[in-house]
Every structure is written in C-alpha cells, then in structure tokens.
PDB file of C-alpha atoms in Angstrom:
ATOM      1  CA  UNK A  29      29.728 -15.271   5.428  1.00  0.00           C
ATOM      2  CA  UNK A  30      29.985 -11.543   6.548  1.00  0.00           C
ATOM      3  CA  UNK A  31      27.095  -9.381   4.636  1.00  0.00           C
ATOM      4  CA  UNK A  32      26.617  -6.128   5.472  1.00  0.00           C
ATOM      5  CA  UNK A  33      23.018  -5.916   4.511  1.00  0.00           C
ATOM      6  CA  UNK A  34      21.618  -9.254   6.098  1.00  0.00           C
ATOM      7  CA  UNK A  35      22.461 -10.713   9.684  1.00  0.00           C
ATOM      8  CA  UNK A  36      23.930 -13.838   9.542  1.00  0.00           C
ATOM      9  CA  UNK A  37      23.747 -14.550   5.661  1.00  0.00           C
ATOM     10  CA  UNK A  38      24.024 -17.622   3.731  1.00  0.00           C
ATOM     11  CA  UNK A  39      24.079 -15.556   0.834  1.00  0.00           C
ATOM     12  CA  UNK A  40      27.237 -12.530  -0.651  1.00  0.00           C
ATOM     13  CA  UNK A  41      26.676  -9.109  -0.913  1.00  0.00           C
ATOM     14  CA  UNK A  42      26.524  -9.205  -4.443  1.00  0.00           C
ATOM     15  CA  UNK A  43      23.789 -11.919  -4.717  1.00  0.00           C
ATOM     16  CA  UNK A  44      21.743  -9.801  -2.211  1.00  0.00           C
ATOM     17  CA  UNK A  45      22.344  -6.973  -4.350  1.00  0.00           C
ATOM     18  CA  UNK A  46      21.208  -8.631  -7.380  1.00  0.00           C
ATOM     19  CA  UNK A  47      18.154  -9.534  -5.503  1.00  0.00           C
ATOM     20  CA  UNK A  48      17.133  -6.437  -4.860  1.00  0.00           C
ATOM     21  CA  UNK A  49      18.234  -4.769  -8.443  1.00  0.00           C
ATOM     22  CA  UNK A  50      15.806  -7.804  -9.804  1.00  0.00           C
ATOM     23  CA  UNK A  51      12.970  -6.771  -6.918  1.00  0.00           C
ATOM     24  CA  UNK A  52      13.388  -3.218  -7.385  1.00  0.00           C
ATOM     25  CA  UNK A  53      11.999  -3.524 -11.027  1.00  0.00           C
ATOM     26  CA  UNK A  54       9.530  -6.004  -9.470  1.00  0.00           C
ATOM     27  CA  UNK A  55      10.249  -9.445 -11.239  1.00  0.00           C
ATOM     28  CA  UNK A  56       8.533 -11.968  -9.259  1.00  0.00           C
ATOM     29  CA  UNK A  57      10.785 -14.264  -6.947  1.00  0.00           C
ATOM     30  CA  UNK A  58      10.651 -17.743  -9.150  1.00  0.00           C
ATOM     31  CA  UNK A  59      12.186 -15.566 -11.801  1.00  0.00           C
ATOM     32  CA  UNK A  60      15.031 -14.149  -9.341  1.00  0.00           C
ATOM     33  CA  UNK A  61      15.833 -17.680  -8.170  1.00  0.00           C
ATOM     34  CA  UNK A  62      16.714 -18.543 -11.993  1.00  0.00           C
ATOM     35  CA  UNK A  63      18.526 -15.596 -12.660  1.00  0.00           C
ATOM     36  CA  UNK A  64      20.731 -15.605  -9.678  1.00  0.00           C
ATOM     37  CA  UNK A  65      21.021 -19.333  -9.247  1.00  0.00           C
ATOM     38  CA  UNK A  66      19.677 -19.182  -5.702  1.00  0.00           C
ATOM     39  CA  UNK A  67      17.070 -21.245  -4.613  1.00  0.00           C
ATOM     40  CA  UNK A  68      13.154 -20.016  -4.781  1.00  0.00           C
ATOM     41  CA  UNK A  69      12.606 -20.947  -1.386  1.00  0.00           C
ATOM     42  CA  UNK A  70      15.858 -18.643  -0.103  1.00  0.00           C
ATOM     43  CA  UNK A  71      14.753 -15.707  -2.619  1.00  0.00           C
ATOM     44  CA  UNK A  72      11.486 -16.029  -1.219  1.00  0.00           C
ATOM     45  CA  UNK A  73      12.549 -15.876   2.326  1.00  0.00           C
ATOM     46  CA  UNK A  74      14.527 -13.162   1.510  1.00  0.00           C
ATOM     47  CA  UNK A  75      11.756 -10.943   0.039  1.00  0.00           C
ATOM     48  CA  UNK A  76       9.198 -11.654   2.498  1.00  0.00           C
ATOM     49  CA  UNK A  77      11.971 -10.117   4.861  1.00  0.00           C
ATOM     50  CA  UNK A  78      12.382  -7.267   2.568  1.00  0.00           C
ATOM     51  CA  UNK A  79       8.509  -6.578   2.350  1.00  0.00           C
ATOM     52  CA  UNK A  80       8.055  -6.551   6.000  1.00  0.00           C
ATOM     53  CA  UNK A  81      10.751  -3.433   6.221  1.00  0.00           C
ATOM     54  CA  UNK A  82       9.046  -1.930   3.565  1.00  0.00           C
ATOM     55  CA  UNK A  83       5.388  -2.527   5.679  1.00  0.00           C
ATOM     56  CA  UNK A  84       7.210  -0.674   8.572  1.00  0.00           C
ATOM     57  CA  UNK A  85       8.358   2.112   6.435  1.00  0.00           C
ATOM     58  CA  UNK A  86       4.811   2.634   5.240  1.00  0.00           C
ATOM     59  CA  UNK A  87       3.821   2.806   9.078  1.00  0.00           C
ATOM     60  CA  UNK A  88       6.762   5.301   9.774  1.00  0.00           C
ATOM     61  CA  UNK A  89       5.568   7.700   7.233  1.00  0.00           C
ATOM     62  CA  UNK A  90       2.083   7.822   7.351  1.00  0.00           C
ATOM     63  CA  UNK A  91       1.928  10.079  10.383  1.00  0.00           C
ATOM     64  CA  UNK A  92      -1.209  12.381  11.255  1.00  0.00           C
ATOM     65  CA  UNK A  93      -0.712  15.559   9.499  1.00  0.00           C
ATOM     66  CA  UNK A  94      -2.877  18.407   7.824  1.00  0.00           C
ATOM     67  CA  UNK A  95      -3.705  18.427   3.813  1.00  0.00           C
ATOM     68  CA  UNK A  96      -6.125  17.636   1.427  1.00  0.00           C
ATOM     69  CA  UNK A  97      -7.230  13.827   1.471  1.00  0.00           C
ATOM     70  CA  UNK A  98      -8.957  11.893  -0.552  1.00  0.00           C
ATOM     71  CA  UNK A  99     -10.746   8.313   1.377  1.00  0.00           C
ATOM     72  CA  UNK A 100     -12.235   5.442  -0.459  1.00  0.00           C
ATOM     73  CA  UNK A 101     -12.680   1.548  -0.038  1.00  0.00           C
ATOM     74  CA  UNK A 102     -11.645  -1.055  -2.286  1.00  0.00           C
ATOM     75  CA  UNK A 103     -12.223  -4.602  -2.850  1.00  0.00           C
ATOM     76  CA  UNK A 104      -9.096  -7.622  -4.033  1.00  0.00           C
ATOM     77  CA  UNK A 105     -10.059 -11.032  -4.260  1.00  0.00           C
ATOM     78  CA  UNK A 106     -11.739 -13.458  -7.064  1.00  0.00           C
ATOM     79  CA  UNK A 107     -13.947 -12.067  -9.648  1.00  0.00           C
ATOM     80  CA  UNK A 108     -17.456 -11.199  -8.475  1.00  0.00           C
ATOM     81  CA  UNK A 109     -19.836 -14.046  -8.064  1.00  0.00           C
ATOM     82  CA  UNK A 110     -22.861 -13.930  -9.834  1.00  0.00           C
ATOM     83  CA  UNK A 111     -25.686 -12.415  -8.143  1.00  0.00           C
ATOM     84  CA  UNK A 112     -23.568 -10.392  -5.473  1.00  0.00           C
ATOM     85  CA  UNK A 113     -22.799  -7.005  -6.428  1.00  0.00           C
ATOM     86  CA  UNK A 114     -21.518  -3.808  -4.935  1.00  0.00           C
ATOM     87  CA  UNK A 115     -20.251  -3.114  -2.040  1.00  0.00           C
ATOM     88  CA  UNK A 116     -19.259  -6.318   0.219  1.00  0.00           C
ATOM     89  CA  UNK A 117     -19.269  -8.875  -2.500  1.00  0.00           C
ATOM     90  CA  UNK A 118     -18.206 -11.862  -1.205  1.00  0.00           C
ATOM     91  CA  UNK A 119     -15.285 -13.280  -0.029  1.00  0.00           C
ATOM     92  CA  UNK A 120     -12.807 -10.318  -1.158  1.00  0.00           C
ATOM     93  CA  UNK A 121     -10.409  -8.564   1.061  1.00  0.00           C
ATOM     94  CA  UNK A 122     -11.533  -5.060   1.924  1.00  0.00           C
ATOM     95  CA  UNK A 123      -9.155  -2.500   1.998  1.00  0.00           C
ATOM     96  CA  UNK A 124      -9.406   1.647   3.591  1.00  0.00           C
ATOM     97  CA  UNK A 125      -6.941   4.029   1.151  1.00  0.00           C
ATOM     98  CA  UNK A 126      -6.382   7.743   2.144  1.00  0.00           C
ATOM     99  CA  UNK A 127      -4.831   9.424  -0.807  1.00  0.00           C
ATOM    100  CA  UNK A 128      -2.750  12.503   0.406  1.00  0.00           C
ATOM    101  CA  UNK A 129      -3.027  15.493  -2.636  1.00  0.00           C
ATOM    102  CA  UNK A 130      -0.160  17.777  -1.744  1.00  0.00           C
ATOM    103  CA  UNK A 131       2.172  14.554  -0.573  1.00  0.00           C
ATOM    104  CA  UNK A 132       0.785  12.501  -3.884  1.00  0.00           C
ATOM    105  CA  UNK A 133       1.360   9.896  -1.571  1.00  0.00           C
ATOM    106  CA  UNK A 134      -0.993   6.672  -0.451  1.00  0.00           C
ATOM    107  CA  UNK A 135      -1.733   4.901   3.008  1.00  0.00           C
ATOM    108  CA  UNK A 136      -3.849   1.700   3.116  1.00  0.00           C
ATOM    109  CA  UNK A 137      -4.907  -0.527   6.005  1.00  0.00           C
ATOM    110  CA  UNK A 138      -7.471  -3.492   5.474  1.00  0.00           C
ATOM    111  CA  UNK A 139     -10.538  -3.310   7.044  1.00  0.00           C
ATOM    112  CA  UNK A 140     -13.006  -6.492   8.055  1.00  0.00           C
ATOM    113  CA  UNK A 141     -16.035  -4.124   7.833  1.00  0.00           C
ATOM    114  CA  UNK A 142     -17.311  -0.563   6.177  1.00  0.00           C
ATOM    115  CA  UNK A 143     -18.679   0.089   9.349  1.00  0.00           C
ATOM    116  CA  UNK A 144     -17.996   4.463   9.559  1.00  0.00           C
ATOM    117  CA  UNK A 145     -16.193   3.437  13.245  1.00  0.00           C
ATOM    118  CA  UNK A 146     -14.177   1.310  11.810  1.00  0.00           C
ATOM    119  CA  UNK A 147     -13.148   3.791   8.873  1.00  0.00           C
ATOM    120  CA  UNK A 148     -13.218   6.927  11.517  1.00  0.00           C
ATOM    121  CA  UNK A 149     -10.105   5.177  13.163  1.00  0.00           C
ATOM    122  CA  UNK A 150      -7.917   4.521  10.506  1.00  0.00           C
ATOM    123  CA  UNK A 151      -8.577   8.664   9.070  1.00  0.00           C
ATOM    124  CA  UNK A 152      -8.009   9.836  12.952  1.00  0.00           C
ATOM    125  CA  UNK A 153      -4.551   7.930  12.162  1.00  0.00           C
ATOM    126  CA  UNK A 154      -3.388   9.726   9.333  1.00  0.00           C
ATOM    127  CA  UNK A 155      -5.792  13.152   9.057  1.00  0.00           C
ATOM    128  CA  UNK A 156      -6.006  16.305  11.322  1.00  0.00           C
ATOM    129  CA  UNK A 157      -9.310  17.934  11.910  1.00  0.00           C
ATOM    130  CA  UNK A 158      -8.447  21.165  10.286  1.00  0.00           C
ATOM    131  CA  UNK A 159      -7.716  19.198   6.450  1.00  0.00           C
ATOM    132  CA  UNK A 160     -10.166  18.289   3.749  1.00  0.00           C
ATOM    133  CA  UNK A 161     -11.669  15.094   3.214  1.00  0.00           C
ATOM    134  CA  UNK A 162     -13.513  14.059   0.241  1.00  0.00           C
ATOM    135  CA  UNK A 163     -15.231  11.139  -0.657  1.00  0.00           C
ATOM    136  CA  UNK A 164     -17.838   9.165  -2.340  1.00  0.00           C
ATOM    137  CA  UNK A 165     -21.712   9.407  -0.857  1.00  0.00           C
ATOM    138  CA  UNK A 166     -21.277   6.066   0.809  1.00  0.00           C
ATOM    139  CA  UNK A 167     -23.532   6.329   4.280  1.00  0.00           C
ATOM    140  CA  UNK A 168     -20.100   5.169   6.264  1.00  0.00           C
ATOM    141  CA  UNK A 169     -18.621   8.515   5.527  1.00  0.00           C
ATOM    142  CA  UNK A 170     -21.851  10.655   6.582  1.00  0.00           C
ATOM    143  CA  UNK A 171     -20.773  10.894  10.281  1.00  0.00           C
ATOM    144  CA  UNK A 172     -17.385  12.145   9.436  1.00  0.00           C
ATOM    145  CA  UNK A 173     -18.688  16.303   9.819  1.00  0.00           C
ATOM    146  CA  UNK A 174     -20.140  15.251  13.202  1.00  0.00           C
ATOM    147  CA  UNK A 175     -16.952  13.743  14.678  1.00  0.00           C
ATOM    148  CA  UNK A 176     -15.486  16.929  13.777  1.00  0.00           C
ATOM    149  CA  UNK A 177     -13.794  16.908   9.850  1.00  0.00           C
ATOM    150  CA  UNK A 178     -16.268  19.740   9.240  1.00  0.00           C
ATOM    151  CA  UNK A 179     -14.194  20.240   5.617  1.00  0.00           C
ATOM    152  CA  UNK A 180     -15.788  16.988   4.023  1.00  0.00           C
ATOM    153  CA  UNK A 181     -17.412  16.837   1.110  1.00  0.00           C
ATOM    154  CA  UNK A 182     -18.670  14.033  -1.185  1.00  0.00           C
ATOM    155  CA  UNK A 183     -19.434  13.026  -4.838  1.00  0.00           C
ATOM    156  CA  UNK A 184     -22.417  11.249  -5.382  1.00  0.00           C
ATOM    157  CA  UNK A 185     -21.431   8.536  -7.702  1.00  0.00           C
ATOM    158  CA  UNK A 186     -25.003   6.780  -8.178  1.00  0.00           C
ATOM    159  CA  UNK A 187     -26.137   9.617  -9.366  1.00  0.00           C
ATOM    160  CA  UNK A 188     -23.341   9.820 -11.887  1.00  0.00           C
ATOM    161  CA  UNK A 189     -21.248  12.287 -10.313  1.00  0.00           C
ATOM    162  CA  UNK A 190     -17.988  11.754 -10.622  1.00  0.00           C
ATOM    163  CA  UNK A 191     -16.027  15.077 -10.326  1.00  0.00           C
ATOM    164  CA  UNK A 192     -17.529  18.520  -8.846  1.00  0.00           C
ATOM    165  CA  UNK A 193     -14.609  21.048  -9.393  1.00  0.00           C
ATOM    166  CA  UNK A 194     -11.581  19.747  -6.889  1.00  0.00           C
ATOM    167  CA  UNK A 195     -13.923  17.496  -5.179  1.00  0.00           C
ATOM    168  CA  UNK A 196     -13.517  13.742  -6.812  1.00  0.00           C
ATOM    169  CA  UNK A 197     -12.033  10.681  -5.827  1.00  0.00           C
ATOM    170  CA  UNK A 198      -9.821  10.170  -8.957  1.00  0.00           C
ATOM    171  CA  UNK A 199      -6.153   9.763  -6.876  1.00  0.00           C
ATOM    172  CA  UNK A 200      -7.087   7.163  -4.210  1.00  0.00           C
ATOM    173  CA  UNK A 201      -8.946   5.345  -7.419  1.00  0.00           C
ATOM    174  CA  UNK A 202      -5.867   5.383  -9.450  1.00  0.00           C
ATOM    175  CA  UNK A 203      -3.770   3.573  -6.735  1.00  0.00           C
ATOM    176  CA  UNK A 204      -6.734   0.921  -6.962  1.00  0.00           C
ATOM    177  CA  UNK A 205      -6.218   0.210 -10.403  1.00  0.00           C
ATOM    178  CA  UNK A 206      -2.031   0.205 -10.198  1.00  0.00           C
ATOM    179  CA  UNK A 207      -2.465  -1.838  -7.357  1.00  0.00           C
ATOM    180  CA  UNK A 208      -4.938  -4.706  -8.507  1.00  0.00           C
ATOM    181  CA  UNK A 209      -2.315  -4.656 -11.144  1.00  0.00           C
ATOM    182  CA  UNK A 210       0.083  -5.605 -10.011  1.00  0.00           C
ATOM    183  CA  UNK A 211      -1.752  -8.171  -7.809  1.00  0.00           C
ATOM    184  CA  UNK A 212      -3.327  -9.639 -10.923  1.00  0.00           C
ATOM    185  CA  UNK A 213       0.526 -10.770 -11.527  1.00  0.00           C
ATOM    186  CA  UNK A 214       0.491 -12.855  -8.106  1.00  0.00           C
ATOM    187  CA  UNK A 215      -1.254 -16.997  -7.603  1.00  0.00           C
ATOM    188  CA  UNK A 216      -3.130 -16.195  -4.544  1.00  0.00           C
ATOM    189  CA  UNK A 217      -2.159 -15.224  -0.911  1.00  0.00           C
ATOM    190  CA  UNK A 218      -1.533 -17.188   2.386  1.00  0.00           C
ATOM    191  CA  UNK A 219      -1.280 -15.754   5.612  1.00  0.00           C
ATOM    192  CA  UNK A 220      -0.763 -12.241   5.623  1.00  0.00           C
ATOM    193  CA  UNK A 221       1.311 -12.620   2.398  1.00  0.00           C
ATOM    194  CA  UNK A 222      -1.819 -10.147   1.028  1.00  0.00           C
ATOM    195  CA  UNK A 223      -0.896  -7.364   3.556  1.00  0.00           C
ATOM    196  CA  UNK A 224       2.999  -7.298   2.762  1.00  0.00           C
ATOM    197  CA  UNK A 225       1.984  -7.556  -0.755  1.00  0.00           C
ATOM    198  CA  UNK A 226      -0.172  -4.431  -0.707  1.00  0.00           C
ATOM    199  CA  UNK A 227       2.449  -2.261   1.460  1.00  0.00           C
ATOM    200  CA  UNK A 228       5.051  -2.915  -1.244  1.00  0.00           C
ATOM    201  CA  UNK A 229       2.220  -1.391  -3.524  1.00  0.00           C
ATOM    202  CA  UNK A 230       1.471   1.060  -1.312  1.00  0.00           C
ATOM    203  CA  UNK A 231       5.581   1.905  -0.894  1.00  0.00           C
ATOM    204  CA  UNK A 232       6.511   1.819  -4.895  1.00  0.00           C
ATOM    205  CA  UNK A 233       3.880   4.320  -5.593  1.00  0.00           C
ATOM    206  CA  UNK A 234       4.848   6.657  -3.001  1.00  0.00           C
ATOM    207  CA  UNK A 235       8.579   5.940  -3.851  1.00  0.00           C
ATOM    208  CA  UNK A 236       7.467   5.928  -7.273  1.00  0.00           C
ATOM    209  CA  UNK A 237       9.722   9.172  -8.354  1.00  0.00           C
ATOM    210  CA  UNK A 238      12.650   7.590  -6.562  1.00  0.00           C
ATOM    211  CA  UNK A 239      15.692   5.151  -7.051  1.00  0.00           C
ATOM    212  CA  UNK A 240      14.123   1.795  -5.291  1.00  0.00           C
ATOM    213  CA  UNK A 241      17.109   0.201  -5.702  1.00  0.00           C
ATOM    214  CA  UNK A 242      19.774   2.618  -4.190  1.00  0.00           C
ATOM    215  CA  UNK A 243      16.870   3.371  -1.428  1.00  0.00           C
ATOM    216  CA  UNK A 244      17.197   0.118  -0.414  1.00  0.00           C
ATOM    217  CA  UNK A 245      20.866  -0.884  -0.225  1.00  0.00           C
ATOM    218  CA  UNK A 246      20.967   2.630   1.572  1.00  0.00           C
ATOM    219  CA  UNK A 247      18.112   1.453   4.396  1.00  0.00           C
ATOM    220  CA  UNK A 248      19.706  -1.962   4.536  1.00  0.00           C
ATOM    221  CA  UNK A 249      23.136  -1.077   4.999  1.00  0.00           C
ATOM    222  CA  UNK A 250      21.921   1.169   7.933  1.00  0.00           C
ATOM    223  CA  UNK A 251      19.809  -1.174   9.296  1.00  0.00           C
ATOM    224  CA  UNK A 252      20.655  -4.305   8.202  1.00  0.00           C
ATOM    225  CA  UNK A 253      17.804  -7.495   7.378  1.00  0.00           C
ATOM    226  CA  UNK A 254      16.926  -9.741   9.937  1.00  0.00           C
ATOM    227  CA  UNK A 255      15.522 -13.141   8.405  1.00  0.00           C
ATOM    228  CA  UNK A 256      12.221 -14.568  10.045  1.00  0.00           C
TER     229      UNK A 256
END
C-alpha cells in the first residue's frame, strides 16, 4: 500500500492522517487505536516514530544564538519520598530547560547530575556569550560569570525572592508545570520513552501558536516516516 507519508505502510493515507489529527490534539494512543480501528500496538509504533521526528526537530532548532535566557532544573518522577527533599530527591529524572524570552521558545536535555560542568555544556549549546542568563542562586550556576556569561544574574529564591524587575525565572517554570502536565496523563516510562515524551512537550509549546496538524502532514509529506 503506497502512502506518501510513511515508507512502506501497512496503513492508508487517510488512517495516518487521522492519526495525526487525533495526536495533534494529544489523545493518548489506546484512545486512537479505538477510534480508528487500528490496533494499539500499530498506533503506538506509529507515534513513537512520529515523536522521534519531532525529538530531531527540537535538535534542529535549538541552535546557539544571542537573547535573553532564562536556565533552571527540574525534577519528573514519583512523588517525593518522605524524608528527601529538595534538590536531588530520589529516584526522579532530572531535566536542564533554557527558556529563550524573545523566541518564547523552550530547549530541554536531561541531565544525570547538577554538577555546573555538566549544566555549562548544555547552555554553551544553545547560548552565546554576549546574551543574558538568569537564574535561581543555586551554587551550580555561580561559575557561569567566570566561564565568560558575564550578563548573569540570579534570584535568590530561599530568601524569598522570586522576581527582581526582569530578572525571574517565571518562563522556564511555566514549561515545568505544562509539562508535568501533561506527563501526569502518561503510566510510567520504559526506555527512553521519557525523553521522546518530553521533546513532544518541549515541541507543542514552542509550536504552540501553530497548526500541529497541517505542520505535520507538511514535514511528513517532505520527508516521509520511517518505522523503527
């Protein structure tokens, strides 16, 4: 069966396109499989082929480039376990965001440590010397001036300082919250089902004034789907 949008498809066009009218508005692939009549495990396969174009788009556009930035860490997992608090709590998934002010756009790359070298290399990534960084008071982000983002300022948060003027963290904070979201919604993660699951977070909110759907059928049709 010929389909434009998929190499070698078991499936039409028009299912596809369903599939992706029903992902674009982000119902969850058990429910596509019923309202399509295709089976969950094909859906599935589908959309896990889907995500990983959408994890290379996020790559593609989050090139180094000069504006005002906003960096913070984040934590997704279980609830906290009793007794460990703050930053580190056990056996959650850390992930580095980098909220770009002038692009209102995200880019987010999980971390296995806080450690400021690990952090320094994702921001050398994505931010130019000459932009502005700001940032909570978290020690990690105290060698950033020395390694030459001299336009870094923070917000001390324990002391209950939340927002000097233009210097906060409020944008990168409000992808947090959208995202855990929207991963509230999901049963757990294997592999790096997490990952492709937080780059289509990362992608609808920086698509977020866009047409998903029409996006996509336009990428596909270019550059059609290969199935892994």
């Amino acid at each position: 069966m010929k389909n434009k949008y998929v190499f070698r498809s078991h499936i039409s066009e028009r299912q596809f396109r369903d599939i992706i009218r029903y992902f674009s508005i982000d119902v969850e692939a058990s429910k596509i499989a019923l309202l399509t009549g295709i089976s969950t495990n094909s859906v599935s396969k589908m959309l896990k082929a889907v995500r990983l174009r959408l994890f290379k788009i996020c790559e593609q556009e989050a090139h180094c480039h000069e504006s005002i930035f906003e960096c913070d860490e984040s934590y997704f997992g279980a609830r906290r376990v009793r007794g460990v608090r703050g930053r580190g709590a056990k056996g959650k998934t850390i992930v580095f965001g980098i909220y770009d002010r002038m692009r209102e756009s995200v880019y987010t790359r999980v971390i296995k440590q806080v450690a400021s070298k690990t952090i320094l290399k994702v921001i050398k990534a994505v931010v130019t010397y000459s932009s502005t960084i700001y940032t909570d008071g978290f020690r990690s982000y105290i060698p950033l001036k020395k390694n030459g983002y001299l336009h870094h300022e923070t917000v001390e948060h324990g002391r209950n300082e939340f927002a000097r003027n233009e210097v906060h963290v409020n944008g990168i904070e409000n992808f947090w919250g959208i995202a855990k979201i929207n991963m509230m919604k999901r049963k757990g993660f294997k592999g790096n089902s997490f990952l492709l699951h937080l780059k289509e977070c990362e992608f609808r909110f920086n698509h977020r004034h866009s047409n998903i759907y029409h996006f996509l059928l336009s990428l596909f049709r270019k550059c059609p789907l290969k199935l892994y």
